Amino acid sequence: MKKISIMVVLLFGMIQLSTAQQVVDKEITFTSADGKITYGGTLSMPAGKGKFPAAIIVSGTGKQDRDGLMAGHKIFLDISTALVNGGFAVLRLDDRGVGKTTGNYQTATTADFADDALLAVKYLQGIKEVNPKKIGLIGHSEGGAAMSIAAAKSKQVAFLVSLSGLAMNGFDALISQNEKLVNESKLPDYDKARSNEINALMFKTAFKYADSANMETKLNETYAIWKVKDDAYFKTLNIEFDHFRFPVYSYVNYAIGPWYRYFIQYDARKTMAKIKVPVLAINGDKDNYVVPEANLSNWKNYIAAGGNKKVETHLIKNVNHLLLPCQICDQAEIPKIKESVAPEILQIIITWLNKTIK
């Protein structure tokens, strides 16, 4: 899954998306309570004064700069530009260990990124132009999990907006994501079956021993037992060369790290039942990472289980995980896509904020 970066958005006057605004850019910094991490970013806002609603965007996919550069697309900058032109102000933050933000990204977990988002909430409460009672979170991908954790533990969060946001248990998300990628790959069917089998075995072992000092040993044991069985199976296929490889060394080293140990145990159902604020969830139907239908359903059902039915969901056609319009909609197409974030998505966000938060 995806690690998280954060970006703060101050929501200014609600006007049409197409209306251009005069923009004021400012470099900002703030620090964690213990002084160990300094967050750096660029605050972009329309000219003028007010007491505005605000949001923190929680996003992902490794270490990112404040523009959210992914596969040649500056997703955060695209969103920021549209929101500022729509009357919003945006603070884009560098990830931990990137640009002007300090800290160790490799040792951070989803819970740490949720805490980062709450630090940004506290920071915004000190900005005179912000309404402290109308500060929310906007999460992309695993940011959906991080913002859910944050909203579940703090009454200072006023609303949530999910963009391709995760609303599944960590273990289930890993299984579904990898199965989808494998099943849609060009591997022969027998290698797809082998890949899904070893992935499931390793994920189940990681889940079982996530809190154990013996996790590395157990993962290697699981692989070794499977490899003996798999070698015997491959001989029955009467194929001369075996091109299938499971990256056991890199997987085990990744799985024993703090992020993976936390994420595979993440309980979305339990966490999201504690969310009591309005929620907007948007997914593209061509998302290859966060299964759109299942996650949109969870946004409604998991939150409703706690008594909150203030959830609106949208499934957007021909849009991928990065919120980009697509045609082939595979991974290879993304760097070739010329368009930025789908305008329909940006308009849905603004319309929902107008009627729900304004």
PDB file of N, CA, C and O in Angstrom, residues 8 46 74 93 98 105 173 179 205 207 233 235 284 311-312 325:
ATOM      1  N   VAL A   8      -1.809  20.865   3.832  1.00  0.00           N
ATOM      2  CA  VAL A   8      -2.898  21.587   4.482  1.00  0.00           C
ATOM      3  C   VAL A   8      -3.596  22.480   3.484  1.00  0.00           C
ATOM      4  O   VAL A   8      -2.961  23.177   2.713  1.00  0.00           O
ATOM      5  N   PRO A  46      -5.959  32.586  -2.036  1.00  0.00           N
ATOM      6  CA  PRO A  46      -6.474  33.762  -2.742  1.00  0.00           C
ATOM      7  C   PRO A  46      -6.207  35.018  -1.923  1.00  0.00           C
ATOM      8  O   PRO A  46      -6.153  34.965  -0.704  1.00  0.00           O
ATOM      9  N   LYS A  74       2.137  16.040 -11.130  1.00  0.00           N
ATOM     10  CA  LYS A  74       2.183  16.742  -9.844  1.00  0.00           C
ATOM     11  C   LYS A  74       0.760  16.832  -9.294  1.00  0.00           C
ATOM     12  O   LYS A  74       0.092  17.860  -9.382  1.00  0.00           O
ATOM     13  N   LEU A  93       2.783  20.381   1.876  1.00  0.00           N
ATOM     14  CA  LEU A  93       3.909  20.052   2.740  1.00  0.00           C
ATOM     15  C   LEU A  93       4.789  18.958   2.156  1.00  0.00           C
ATOM     16  O   LEU A  93       4.292  18.014   1.546  1.00  0.00           O
ATOM     17  N   VAL A  98      11.921  14.853   3.349  1.00  0.00           N
ATOM     18  CA  VAL A  98      11.932  15.393   1.991  1.00  0.00           C
ATOM     19  C   VAL A  98      11.916  16.916   2.049  1.00  0.00           C
ATOM     20  O   VAL A  98      11.201  17.503   2.864  1.00  0.00           O
ATOM     21  N   TYR A 105      11.368   9.046   7.494  1.00  0.00           N
ATOM     22  CA  TYR A 105      10.202   8.496   6.817  1.00  0.00           C
ATOM     23  C   TYR A 105      10.116   6.976   6.968  1.00  0.00           C
ATOM     24  O   TYR A 105       9.036   6.412   7.122  1.00  0.00           O
ATOM     25  N   ALA A 173      -6.685  -5.318   2.349  1.00  0.00           N
ATOM     26  CA  ALA A 173      -6.237  -4.416   1.290  1.00  0.00           C
ATOM     27  C   ALA A 173      -5.032  -4.992   0.564  1.00  0.00           C
ATOM     28  O   ALA A 173      -4.943  -4.929  -0.672  1.00  0.00           O
ATOM     29  N   GLU A 179      -3.875  -9.324  -5.602  1.00  0.00           N
ATOM     30  CA  GLU A 179      -4.616 -10.211  -6.488  1.00  0.00           C
ATOM     31  C   GLU A 179      -5.057  -9.483  -7.750  1.00  0.00           C
ATOM     32  O   GLU A 179      -4.995 -10.038  -8.857  1.00  0.00           O
ATOM     33  N   THR A 205       1.039 -15.100   7.217  1.00  0.00           N
ATOM     34  CA  THR A 205       2.106 -15.279   8.206  1.00  0.00           C
ATOM     35  C   THR A 205       2.503 -13.941   8.816  1.00  0.00           C
ATOM     36  O   THR A 205       2.692 -13.828  10.028  1.00  0.00           O
ATOM     37  N   PHE A 207       0.651 -11.298   9.114  1.00  0.00           N
ATOM     38  CA  PHE A 207      -0.434 -10.869   9.992  1.00  0.00           C
ATOM     39  C   PHE A 207      -0.369 -11.589  11.340  1.00  0.00           C
ATOM     40  O   PHE A 207      -0.505 -10.977  12.407  1.00  0.00           O
ATOM     41  N   TYR A 233       5.385 -28.992  -7.973  1.00  0.00           N
ATOM     42  CA  TYR A 233       4.262 -28.660  -8.855  1.00  0.00           C
ATOM     43  C   TYR A 233       4.751 -28.248 -10.240  1.00  0.00           C
ATOM     44  O   TYR A 233       4.202 -28.681 -11.260  1.00  0.00           O
ATOM     45  N   LYS A 235       7.329 -29.080 -11.893  1.00  0.00           N
ATOM     46  CA  LYS A 235       7.811 -30.206 -12.694  1.00  0.00           C
ATOM     47  C   LYS A 235       6.669 -30.910 -13.418  1.00  0.00           C
ATOM     48  O   LYS A 235       6.855 -31.474 -14.499  1.00  0.00           O
ATOM     49  N   GLY A 284     -12.199   6.346  -8.633  1.00  0.00           N
ATOM     50  CA  GLY A 284     -12.294   6.081 -10.055  1.00  0.00           C
ATOM     51  C   GLY A 284     -12.554   4.600 -10.275  1.00  0.00           C
ATOM     52  O   GLY A 284     -12.025   3.761  -9.543  1.00  0.00           O
ATOM     53  N   VAL A 311     -22.699  10.170   4.898  1.00  0.00           N
ATOM     54  CA  VAL A 311     -21.645   9.763   3.969  1.00  0.00           C
ATOM     55  C   VAL A 311     -22.173   9.818   2.538  1.00  0.00           C
ATOM     56  O   VAL A 311     -23.234   9.262   2.242  1.00  0.00           O
ATOM     57  N   GLU A 312     -21.441  10.476   1.669  1.00  0.00           N
ATOM     58  CA  GLU A 312     -21.792  10.564   0.240  1.00  0.00           C
ATOM     59  C   GLU A 312     -20.676   9.935  -0.576  1.00  0.00           C
ATOM     60  O   GLU A 312     -19.500  10.211  -0.342  1.00  0.00           O
ATOM     61  N   PRO A 325      -7.978  11.006 -15.723  1.00  0.00           N
ATOM     62  CA  PRO A 325      -8.753  10.345 -16.774  1.00  0.00           C
ATOM     63  C   PRO A 325      -7.844   9.401 -17.552  1.00  0.00           C
ATOM     64  O   PRO A 325      -6.685   9.732 -17.836  1.00  0.00           O
TER      65      PRO A 325
END
